[in-house]
Amino acid sequence: MTDVESPSYVPGHGLLRGRTAVLTAAAGAGIGGATARRFLEEGARVLISDAHTRRLKEHEGALAAEFGTAAVAAMPCDVTDEDQVRRLFDTAVEAHGRLDVVVNNAGLGGTSALADMSDEQWSRVLDVTLTGTFRCVRAALRHFRDQDGGGVIVNNASVLGWRAQAGQAHYAAAKAGVMALTRCAAVEAVAYGARVNAVAPSLAMHPHLAKVTSPGLLEELTAREAFGRHAEPWEVANVIVFLASGYSSYLTGEVVSVSGQRA
């Protein structure tokens, strides 16, 4: 297998011009942070949130310095807290009059053999990754129901919702749940003129992943990819932009795999 170099960064084309977007877990160098940047490059106004307040503030400042304070706002939010979720979405609507796009990126992983996994480990991953996504989808749909023109939700799932990997029972179950939630929410969202889709990345490298995953496992997972490399977070963000834009107007209830599958 021949390794393929990462492609050149794709410039913005105004695909989200004038849209208001809420993005969870959007601070830092992962998929959420990359998506916030891509949305700004495509002309959107963004309200980014994260449970890590210091990192969120730093990311807000960096984006505002580049794209202007009118385009970027930030609000801490723990998706396991219903009151915080409700305030996040209400704030976006109060500031801009409507809500156009929601990207649910918040998730929690970890590695544990199933026989050794505690109830607390299982429940914590499910509460953040699946129930947290549910809370945000519910909040978004309530706003879409009450406004003209609907909106778009993009959830972040994972190929582990389909594939088996040792030590990932809780995370895989949560991400499979996100996929099922996406499909069911999409059927109901049609009544509000809204669409709900998801992305399922395989391996997008970022500093946090490198901290919580062993180098040996990362090397093994990378070797499985057809391109012989991991995805850049912005490559996943590009697909999220597509799903949020008018280019995907006939897609709903779909889970788009962002991975290099072996033939």
PDB file of C-alpha atoms in Angstrom:
ATOM      1  CA  MET A   1       0.000   0.000   0.000  1.00  0.00           C
ATOM      2  CA  THR A   2       1.308   3.438  -0.933  1.00  0.00           C
ATOM      3  CA  ASP A   3       0.828   6.219   1.581  1.00  0.00           C
ATOM      4  CA  VAL A   4      -1.069   9.227   0.288  1.00  0.00           C
ATOM      5  CA  GLU A   5      -0.168  12.722   1.460  1.00  0.00           C
ATOM      6  CA  SER A   6      -2.829  14.910   3.028  1.00  0.00           C
ATOM      7  CA  PRO A   7      -4.565  17.105   0.440  1.00  0.00           C
ATOM      8  CA  SER A   8      -4.330  20.868   0.348  1.00  0.00           C
ATOM      9  CA  TYR A   9      -6.731  22.834   2.523  1.00  0.00           C
ATOM     10  CA  VAL A  10      -9.944  23.737   0.699  1.00  0.00           C
ATOM     11  CA  PRO A  11     -10.872  27.454   0.749  1.00  0.00           C
ATOM     12  CA  GLY A  12     -14.358  28.658   1.656  1.00  0.00           C
ATOM     13  CA  HIS A  13     -17.035  29.270  -0.974  1.00  0.00           C
ATOM     14  CA  GLY A  14     -19.731  31.064   1.036  1.00  0.00           C
ATOM     15  CA  LEU A  15     -21.849  27.923   1.393  1.00  0.00           C
ATOM     16  CA  LEU A  16     -23.217  29.007   4.801  1.00  0.00           C
ATOM     17  CA  ARG A  17     -23.326  32.768   4.292  1.00  0.00           C
ATOM     18  CA  GLY A  18     -25.768  34.439   6.687  1.00  0.00           C
ATOM     19  CA  ARG A  19     -26.509  31.273   8.654  1.00  0.00           C
ATOM     20  CA  THR A  20     -26.457  31.075  12.451  1.00  0.00           C
ATOM     21  CA  ALA A  21     -24.881  27.916  13.844  1.00  0.00           C
ATOM     22  CA  VAL A  22     -24.444  26.346  17.278  1.00  0.00           C
ATOM     23  CA  LEU A  23     -21.558  23.915  17.674  1.00  0.00           C
ATOM     24  CA  THR A  24     -20.923  21.829  20.781  1.00  0.00           C
ATOM     25  CA  ALA A  25     -17.464  20.692  21.936  1.00  0.00           C
ATOM     26  CA  ALA A  26     -16.043  23.220  19.491  1.00  0.00           C
ATOM     27  CA  ALA A  27     -12.941  24.408  21.348  1.00  0.00           C
ATOM     28  CA  GLY A  28      -9.474  23.130  20.599  1.00  0.00           C
ATOM     29  CA  ALA A  29      -7.859  21.333  17.693  1.00  0.00           C
ATOM     30  CA  GLY A  30     -10.317  18.480  17.114  1.00  0.00           C
ATOM     31  CA  ILE A  31     -13.255  18.055  14.743  1.00  0.00           C
ATOM     32  CA  GLY A  32     -15.408  20.613  16.608  1.00  0.00           C
ATOM     33  CA  GLY A  33     -12.768  23.323  16.440  1.00  0.00           C
ATOM     34  CA  ALA A  34     -12.066  22.584  12.785  1.00  0.00           C
ATOM     35  CA  THR A  35     -15.790  22.738  12.017  1.00  0.00           C
ATOM     36  CA  ALA A  36     -16.164  26.119  13.712  1.00  0.00           C
ATOM     37  CA  ARG A  37     -13.353  27.481  11.533  1.00  0.00           C
ATOM     38  CA  ARG A  38     -14.793  25.978   8.351  1.00  0.00           C
ATOM     39  CA  PHE A  39     -18.236  27.424   9.157  1.00  0.00           C
ATOM     40  CA  LEU A  40     -16.726  30.883   9.599  1.00  0.00           C
ATOM     41  CA  GLU A  41     -14.818  30.515   6.348  1.00  0.00           C
ATOM     42  CA  GLU A  42     -18.124  29.634   4.677  1.00  0.00           C
ATOM     43  CA  GLY A  43     -19.771  32.810   6.005  1.00  0.00           C
ATOM     44  CA  ALA A  44     -21.710  31.580   9.031  1.00  0.00           C
ATOM     45  CA  ARG A  45     -22.123  33.239  12.428  1.00  0.00           C
ATOM     46  CA  VAL A  46     -21.165  30.731  15.106  1.00  0.00           C
ATOM     47  CA  LEU A  47     -21.907  30.214  18.765  1.00  0.00           C
ATOM     48  CA  ILE A  48     -19.342  27.721  19.980  1.00  0.00           C
ATOM     49  CA  SER A  49     -19.675  25.854  23.239  1.00  0.00           C
ATOM     50  CA  ASP A  50     -17.559  23.484  25.282  1.00  0.00           C
ATOM     51  CA  ALA A  51     -17.404  22.148  28.815  1.00  0.00           C
ATOM     52  CA  HIS A  52     -13.782  23.344  29.092  1.00  0.00           C
ATOM     53  CA  THR A  53     -14.203  27.048  29.838  1.00  0.00           C
ATOM     54  CA  ARG A  54     -10.569  28.154  29.578  1.00  0.00           C
ATOM     55  CA  ARG A  55      -9.987  26.367  26.283  1.00  0.00           C
ATOM     56  CA  LEU A  56     -13.295  27.731  24.963  1.00  0.00           C
ATOM     57  CA  LYS A  57     -12.345  31.313  25.790  1.00  0.00           C
ATOM     58  CA  GLU A  58      -8.968  30.937  24.121  1.00  0.00           C
ATOM     59  CA  HIS A  59     -10.517  29.492  20.978  1.00  0.00           C
ATOM     60  CA  GLU A  60     -13.166  32.212  20.868  1.00  0.00           C
ATOM     61  CA  GLY A  61     -10.466  34.882  21.075  1.00  0.00           C
ATOM     62  CA  ALA A  62      -8.398  33.326  18.298  1.00  0.00           C
ATOM     63  CA  LEU A  63     -11.384  32.982  15.962  1.00  0.00           C
ATOM     64  CA  ALA A  64     -12.714  36.471  16.756  1.00  0.00           C
ATOM     65  CA  ALA A  65      -9.315  38.000  16.011  1.00  0.00           C
ATOM     66  CA  GLU A  66      -9.390  36.372  12.591  1.00  0.00           C
ATOM     67  CA  PHE A  67     -13.059  36.567  11.616  1.00  0.00           C
ATOM     68  CA  GLY A  68     -14.380  39.455  13.744  1.00  0.00           C
ATOM     69  CA  THR A  69     -16.285  39.611  17.008  1.00  0.00           C
ATOM     70  CA  ALA A  70     -19.645  39.887  15.221  1.00  0.00           C
ATOM     71  CA  ALA A  71     -19.192  36.428  13.724  1.00  0.00           C
ATOM     72  CA  VAL A  72     -18.055  34.541  16.824  1.00  0.00           C
ATOM     73  CA  ALA A  73     -19.537  34.048  20.270  1.00  0.00           C
ATOM     74  CA  ALA A  74     -18.876  31.429  22.923  1.00  0.00           C
ATOM     75  CA  MET A  75     -20.829  29.977  25.820  1.00  0.00           C
ATOM     76  CA  PRO A  76     -19.794  27.192  28.196  1.00  0.00           C
ATOM     77  CA  CYS A  77     -22.126  24.216  28.097  1.00  0.00           C
ATOM     78  CA  ASP A  78     -22.063  20.780  29.664  1.00  0.00           C
ATOM     79  CA  VAL A  79     -24.385  18.670  27.501  1.00  0.00           C
ATOM     80  CA  THR A  80     -25.243  16.469  30.497  1.00  0.00           C
ATOM     81  CA  ASP A  81     -27.019  19.464  32.067  1.00  0.00           C
ATOM     82  CA  GLU A  82     -30.434  20.164  30.530  1.00  0.00           C
ATOM     83  CA  ASP A  83     -30.574  23.746  31.859  1.00  0.00           C
ATOM     84  CA  GLN A  84     -27.231  24.597  30.248  1.00  0.00           C
ATOM     85  CA  VAL A  85     -28.307  23.063  26.937  1.00  0.00           C
ATOM     86  CA  ARG A  86     -31.545  25.038  26.931  1.00  0.00           C
ATOM     87  CA  ARG A  87     -29.715  28.301  27.704  1.00  0.00           C
ATOM     88  CA  LEU A  88     -27.237  27.673  24.908  1.00  0.00           C
ATOM     89  CA  PHE A  89     -29.917  27.362  22.249  1.00  0.00           C
ATOM     90  CA  ASP A  90     -32.066  30.169  23.651  1.00  0.00           C
ATOM     91  CA  THR A  91     -29.023  32.457  23.606  1.00  0.00           C
ATOM     92  CA  ALA A  92     -28.344  31.759  19.935  1.00  0.00           C
ATOM     93  CA  VAL A  93     -31.933  32.553  18.971  1.00  0.00           C
ATOM     94  CA  GLU A  94     -32.083  35.669  21.138  1.00  0.00           C
ATOM     95  CA  ALA A  95     -28.878  37.007  19.584  1.00  0.00           C
ATOM     96  CA  HIS A  96     -29.716  36.332  15.943  1.00  0.00           C
ATOM     97  CA  GLY A  97     -33.468  35.841  15.766  1.00  0.00           C
ATOM     98  CA  ARG A  98     -33.277  32.268  14.516  1.00  0.00           C
ATOM     99  CA  LEU A  99     -31.260  29.071  14.493  1.00  0.00           C
ATOM    100  CA  ASP A 100     -30.114  27.584  11.190  1.00  0.00           C
ATOM    101  CA  VAL A 101     -27.546  24.870  11.890  1.00  0.00           C
ATOM    102  CA  VAL A 102     -26.632  22.726  14.886  1.00  0.00           C
ATOM    103  CA  VAL A 103     -23.531  20.537  15.018  1.00  0.00           C
ATOM    104  CA  ASN A 104     -23.564  18.050  17.890  1.00  0.00           C
ATOM    105  CA  ASN A 105     -19.932  17.142  18.396  1.00  0.00           C
ATOM    106  CA  ALA A 106     -19.776  16.522  22.148  1.00  0.00           C
ATOM    107  CA  GLY A 107     -18.669  13.009  23.008  1.00  0.00           C
ATOM    108  CA  LEU A 108     -16.630  11.088  25.531  1.00  0.00           C
ATOM    109  CA  GLY A 109     -14.492   8.041  24.883  1.00  0.00           C
ATOM    110  CA  GLY A 110     -12.188   5.820  26.859  1.00  0.00           C
ATOM    111  CA  THR A 111     -10.864   2.281  26.742  1.00  0.00           C
ATOM    112  CA  SER A 112     -11.987  -0.495  29.057  1.00  0.00           C
ATOM    113  CA  ALA A 113     -12.461  -4.229  28.698  1.00  0.00           C
ATOM    114  CA  LEU A 114     -16.151  -4.986  29.007  1.00  0.00           C
ATOM    115  CA  ALA A 115     -15.604  -7.505  31.820  1.00  0.00           C
ATOM    116  CA  ASP A 116     -13.837  -4.812  33.854  1.00  0.00           C
ATOM    117  CA  MET A 117     -16.046  -1.856  32.916  1.00  0.00           C
ATOM    118  CA  SER A 118     -17.874  -0.189  35.811  1.00  0.00           C
ATOM    119  CA  ASP A 119     -21.435   1.079  35.695  1.00  0.00           C
ATOM    120  CA  GLU A 120     -20.046   4.584  36.140  1.00  0.00           C
ATOM    121  CA  GLN A 121     -17.754   4.264  33.104  1.00  0.00           C
ATOM    122  CA  TRP A 122     -20.615   2.976  30.970  1.00  0.00           C
ATOM    123  CA  SER A 123     -23.116   5.586  32.161  1.00  0.00           C
ATOM    124  CA  ARG A 124     -20.730   8.528  31.810  1.00  0.00           C
ATOM    125  CA  VAL A 125     -19.896   7.758  28.178  1.00  0.00           C
ATOM    126  CA  LEU A 126     -23.564   7.186  27.324  1.00  0.00           C
ATOM    127  CA  ASP A 127     -24.674  10.353  29.125  1.00  0.00           C
ATOM    128  CA  VAL A 128     -22.253  12.630  27.276  1.00  0.00           C
ATOM    129  CA  THR A 129     -22.153  10.960  23.883  1.00  0.00           C
ATOM    130  CA  LEU A 130     -25.700   9.725  23.349  1.00  0.00           C
ATOM    131  CA  THR A 131     -27.970  11.431  25.871  1.00  0.00           C
ATOM    132  CA  GLY A 132     -26.087  14.723  25.442  1.00  0.00           C
ATOM    133  CA  THR A 133     -26.723  14.529  21.701  1.00  0.00           C
ATOM    134  CA  PHE A 134     -30.383  13.770  22.406  1.00  0.00           C
ATOM    135  CA  ARG A 135     -30.685  16.852  24.622  1.00  0.00           C
ATOM    136  CA  CYS A 136     -29.234  19.082  21.910  1.00  0.00           C
ATOM    137  CA  VAL A 137     -31.319  17.537  19.126  1.00  0.00           C
ATOM    138  CA  ARG A 138     -34.444  18.018  21.222  1.00  0.00           C
ATOM    139  CA  ALA A 139     -33.582  21.670  21.939  1.00  0.00           C
ATOM    140  CA  ALA A 140     -32.887  22.337  18.267  1.00  0.00           C
ATOM    141  CA  LEU A 141     -36.107  20.696  17.078  1.00  0.00           C
ATOM    142  CA  ARG A 142     -38.162  22.787  19.491  1.00  0.00           C
ATOM    143  CA  HIS A 143     -36.725  25.938  17.940  1.00  0.00           C
ATOM    144  CA  PHE A 144     -37.117  24.645  14.382  1.00  0.00           C
ATOM    145  CA  ARG A 145     -40.746  23.807  15.154  1.00  0.00           C
ATOM    146  CA  ASP A 146     -41.439  27.403  16.196  1.00  0.00           C
ATOM    147  CA  GLN A 147     -39.619  29.251  13.406  1.00  0.00           C
ATOM    148  CA  ASP A 148     -40.164  29.581   9.669  1.00  0.00           C
ATOM    149  CA  GLY A 149     -37.744  27.798   7.406  1.00  0.00           C
ATOM    150  CA  GLY A 150     -36.655  24.874   9.565  1.00  0.00           C
ATOM    151  CA  GLY A 151     -32.967  24.162   9.962  1.00  0.00           C
ATOM    152  CA  VAL A 152     -30.263  21.522   9.834  1.00  0.00           C
ATOM    153  CA  ILE A 153     -28.723  19.230  12.472  1.00  0.00           C
ATOM    154  CA  VAL A 154     -25.482  17.341  11.945  1.00  0.00           C
ATOM    155  CA  ASN A 155     -24.511  14.790  14.585  1.00  0.00           C
ATOM    156  CA  ASN A 156     -21.028  13.368  15.031  1.00  0.00           C
ATOM    157  CA  ALA A 157     -21.199   9.580  15.174  1.00  0.00           C
ATOM    158  CA  SER A 158     -18.306   7.186  14.489  1.00  0.00           C
ATOM    159  CA  VAL A 159     -17.514   4.171  12.355  1.00  0.00           C
ATOM    160  CA  LEU A 160     -17.440   2.308  15.684  1.00  0.00           C
ATOM    161  CA  GLY A 161     -21.231   2.492  15.513  1.00  0.00           C
ATOM    162  CA  TRP A 162     -20.800  -0.162  12.807  1.00  0.00           C
ATOM    163  CA  ARG A 163     -17.430  -1.765  13.516  1.00  0.00           C
ATOM    164  CA  ALA A 164     -16.285  -3.762  16.532  1.00  0.00           C
ATOM    165  CA  GLN A 165     -13.192  -2.739  18.496  1.00  0.00           C
ATOM    166  CA  ALA A 166     -12.020  -4.235  21.757  1.00  0.00           C
ATOM    167  CA  GLY A 167     -12.296  -1.933  24.766  1.00  0.00           C
ATOM    168  CA  GLN A 168     -14.872   0.312  23.102  1.00  0.00           C
ATOM    169  CA  ALA A 169     -18.209  -1.281  24.035  1.00  0.00           C
ATOM    170  CA  HIS A 170     -19.540   1.838  25.777  1.00  0.00           C
ATOM    171  CA  TYR A 171     -18.382   4.273  23.079  1.00  0.00           C
ATOM    172  CA  ALA A 172     -19.513   2.033  20.204  1.00  0.00           C
ATOM    173  CA  ALA A 173     -22.930   1.549  21.794  1.00  0.00           C
ATOM    174  CA  ALA A 174     -23.282   5.308  22.280  1.00  0.00           C
ATOM    175  CA  LYS A 175     -22.311   6.086  18.691  1.00  0.00           C
ATOM    176  CA  ALA A 176     -24.637   3.399  17.322  1.00  0.00           C
ATOM    177  CA  GLY A 177     -27.319   5.116  19.381  1.00  0.00           C
ATOM    178  CA  VAL A 178     -26.438   8.466  17.809  1.00  0.00           C
ATOM    179  CA  MET A 179     -26.971   6.874  14.394  1.00  0.00           C
ATOM    180  CA  ALA A 180     -30.394   5.528  15.374  1.00  0.00           C
ATOM    181  CA  LEU A 181     -31.313   8.844  17.002  1.00  0.00           C
ATOM    182  CA  THR A 182     -30.343  10.635  13.788  1.00  0.00           C
ATOM    183  CA  ARG A 183     -32.623   8.466  11.671  1.00  0.00           C
ATOM    184  CA  CYS A 184     -35.623   8.771  14.003  1.00  0.00           C
ATOM    185  CA  ALA A 185     -35.160  12.509  14.543  1.00  0.00           C
ATOM    186  CA  ALA A 186     -34.984  13.032  10.781  1.00  0.00           C
ATOM    187  CA  VAL A 187     -38.412  11.474  10.273  1.00  0.00           C
ATOM    188  CA  GLU A 188     -39.938  13.808  12.854  1.00  0.00           C
ATOM    189  CA  ALA A 189     -37.991  16.883  11.712  1.00  0.00           C
ATOM    190  CA  VAL A 190     -39.556  16.785   8.244  1.00  0.00           C
ATOM    191  CA  ALA A 191     -42.728  18.255   9.761  1.00  0.00           C
ATOM    192  CA  TYR A 192     -40.683  21.324  10.775  1.00  0.00           C
ATOM    193  CA  GLY A 193     -38.927  21.703   7.412  1.00  0.00           C
ATOM    194  CA  ALA A 194     -35.684  20.508   8.998  1.00  0.00           C
ATOM    195  CA  ARG A 195     -33.064  17.908   8.133  1.00  0.00           C
ATOM    196  CA  VAL A 196     -30.987  15.681  10.441  1.00  0.00           C
ATOM    197  CA  ASN A 197     -27.886  13.789   9.303  1.00  0.00           C
ATOM    198  CA  ALA A 198     -24.673  12.484  10.840  1.00  0.00           C
ATOM    199  CA  VAL A 199     -21.039  11.928   9.979  1.00  0.00           C
ATOM    200  CA  ALA A 200     -19.180   8.787  11.029  1.00  0.00           C
ATOM    201  CA  PRO A 201     -15.425   9.465  11.006  1.00  0.00           C
ATOM    202  CA  SER A 202     -12.912   6.667  11.328  1.00  0.00           C
ATOM    203  CA  LEU A 203      -9.630   8.188  12.491  1.00  0.00           C
ATOM    204  CA  ALA A 204      -9.194  11.974  12.622  1.00  0.00           C
ATOM    205  CA  MET A 205      -5.982  12.834  14.441  1.00  0.00           C
ATOM    206  CA  HIS A 206      -5.822  15.643  16.996  1.00  0.00           C
ATOM    207  CA  PRO A 207      -3.835  16.292  20.186  1.00  0.00           C
ATOM    208  CA  HIS A 208      -6.499  15.037  22.612  1.00  0.00           C
ATOM    209  CA  LEU A 209      -6.800  11.710  20.797  1.00  0.00           C
ATOM    210  CA  ALA A 210      -3.036  11.297  20.901  1.00  0.00           C
ATOM    211  CA  LYS A 211      -3.123  11.844  24.681  1.00  0.00           C
ATOM    212  CA  VAL A 212      -5.740   9.196  25.419  1.00  0.00           C
ATOM    213  CA  THR A 213      -4.724   6.551  22.877  1.00  0.00           C
ATOM    214  CA  SER A 214      -1.514   4.557  22.851  1.00  0.00           C
ATOM    215  CA  PRO A 215       0.945   5.179  19.997  1.00  0.00           C
ATOM    216  CA  GLY A 216       0.808   1.488  19.108  1.00  0.00           C
ATOM    217  CA  LEU A 217      -2.959   1.475  18.684  1.00  0.00           C
ATOM    218  CA  LEU A 218      -2.907   4.708  16.662  1.00  0.00           C
ATOM    219  CA  GLU A 219      -0.294   3.182  14.366  1.00  0.00           C
ATOM    220  CA  GLU A 220      -2.398   0.046  13.959  1.00  0.00           C
ATOM    221  CA  LEU A 221      -5.594   2.011  13.222  1.00  0.00           C
ATOM    222  CA  THR A 222      -3.781   4.235  10.751  1.00  0.00           C
ATOM    223  CA  ALA A 223      -2.405   1.228   8.902  1.00  0.00           C
ATOM    224  CA  ARG A 224      -5.946  -0.058   8.379  1.00  0.00           C
ATOM    225  CA  GLU A 225      -6.966   3.042   6.442  1.00  0.00           C
ATOM    226  CA  ALA A 226      -6.911   2.709   2.659  1.00  0.00           C
ATOM    227  CA  PHE A 227      -4.937   5.936   2.259  1.00  0.00           C
ATOM    228  CA  GLY A 228      -2.384   4.801   4.812  1.00  0.00           C
ATOM    229  CA  ARG A 229      -2.956   7.935   6.875  1.00  0.00           C
ATOM    230  CA  HIS A 230      -5.418   9.395   9.340  1.00  0.00           C
ATOM    231  CA  ALA A 231      -7.899  12.102   8.371  1.00  0.00           C
ATOM    232  CA  GLU A 232      -7.235  15.728   9.188  1.00  0.00           C
ATOM    233  CA  PRO A 233     -10.032  17.176  11.373  1.00  0.00           C
ATOM    234  CA  TRP A 234     -10.835  19.707   8.646  1.00  0.00           C
ATOM    235  CA  GLU A 235     -11.516  16.879   6.201  1.00  0.00           C
ATOM    236  CA  VAL A 236     -14.333  15.703   8.468  1.00  0.00           C
ATOM    237  CA  ALA A 237     -15.439  19.338   8.887  1.00  0.00           C
ATOM    238  CA  ASN A 238     -15.748  19.642   5.106  1.00  0.00           C
ATOM    239  CA  VAL A 239     -18.351  16.874   5.074  1.00  0.00           C
ATOM    240  CA  ILE A 240     -20.197  18.557   7.938  1.00  0.00           C
ATOM    241  CA  VAL A 241     -20.241  21.776   5.886  1.00  0.00           C
ATOM    242  CA  PHE A 242     -21.724  19.834   2.966  1.00  0.00           C
ATOM    243  CA  LEU A 243     -24.455  18.348   5.167  1.00  0.00           C
ATOM    244  CA  ALA A 244     -25.211  21.786   6.641  1.00  0.00           C
ATOM    245  CA  SER A 245     -25.397  23.468   3.245  1.00  0.00           C
ATOM    246  CA  GLY A 246     -27.967  23.554   0.480  1.00  0.00           C
ATOM    247  CA  TYR A 247     -25.898  21.077  -1.500  1.00  0.00           C
ATOM    248  CA  SER A 248     -27.368  18.277   0.630  1.00  0.00           C
ATOM    249  CA  SER A 249     -30.990  19.453   0.453  1.00  0.00           C
ATOM    250  CA  TYR A 250     -32.339  15.966  -0.313  1.00  0.00           C
ATOM    251  CA  LEU A 251     -30.370  14.160   2.407  1.00  0.00           C
ATOM    252  CA  THR A 252     -31.959  13.430   5.753  1.00  0.00           C
ATOM    253  CA  GLY A 253     -31.648  10.550   8.177  1.00  0.00           C
ATOM    254  CA  GLU A 254     -28.326   9.579   6.591  1.00  0.00           C
ATOM    255  CA  VAL A 255     -25.046   8.651   8.268  1.00  0.00           C
ATOM    256  CA  VAL A 256     -22.117   9.547   6.029  1.00  0.00           C
ATOM    257  CA  SER A 257     -18.956   7.569   6.630  1.00  0.00           C
ATOM    258  CA  VAL A 258     -15.858   9.790   6.516  1.00  0.00           C
ATOM    259  CA  SER A 259     -13.200   7.138   6.183  1.00  0.00           C
ATOM    260  CA  GLY A 260     -10.907   5.361   3.773  1.00  0.00           C
ATOM    261  CA  GLN A 261     -12.511   1.946   3.422  1.00  0.00           C
ATOM    262  CA  ARG A 262     -10.504  -0.974   2.128  1.00  0.00           C
ATOM    263  CA  ALA A 263     -11.844  -2.329  -1.158  1.00  0.00           C
TER     264      ALA A 263
END
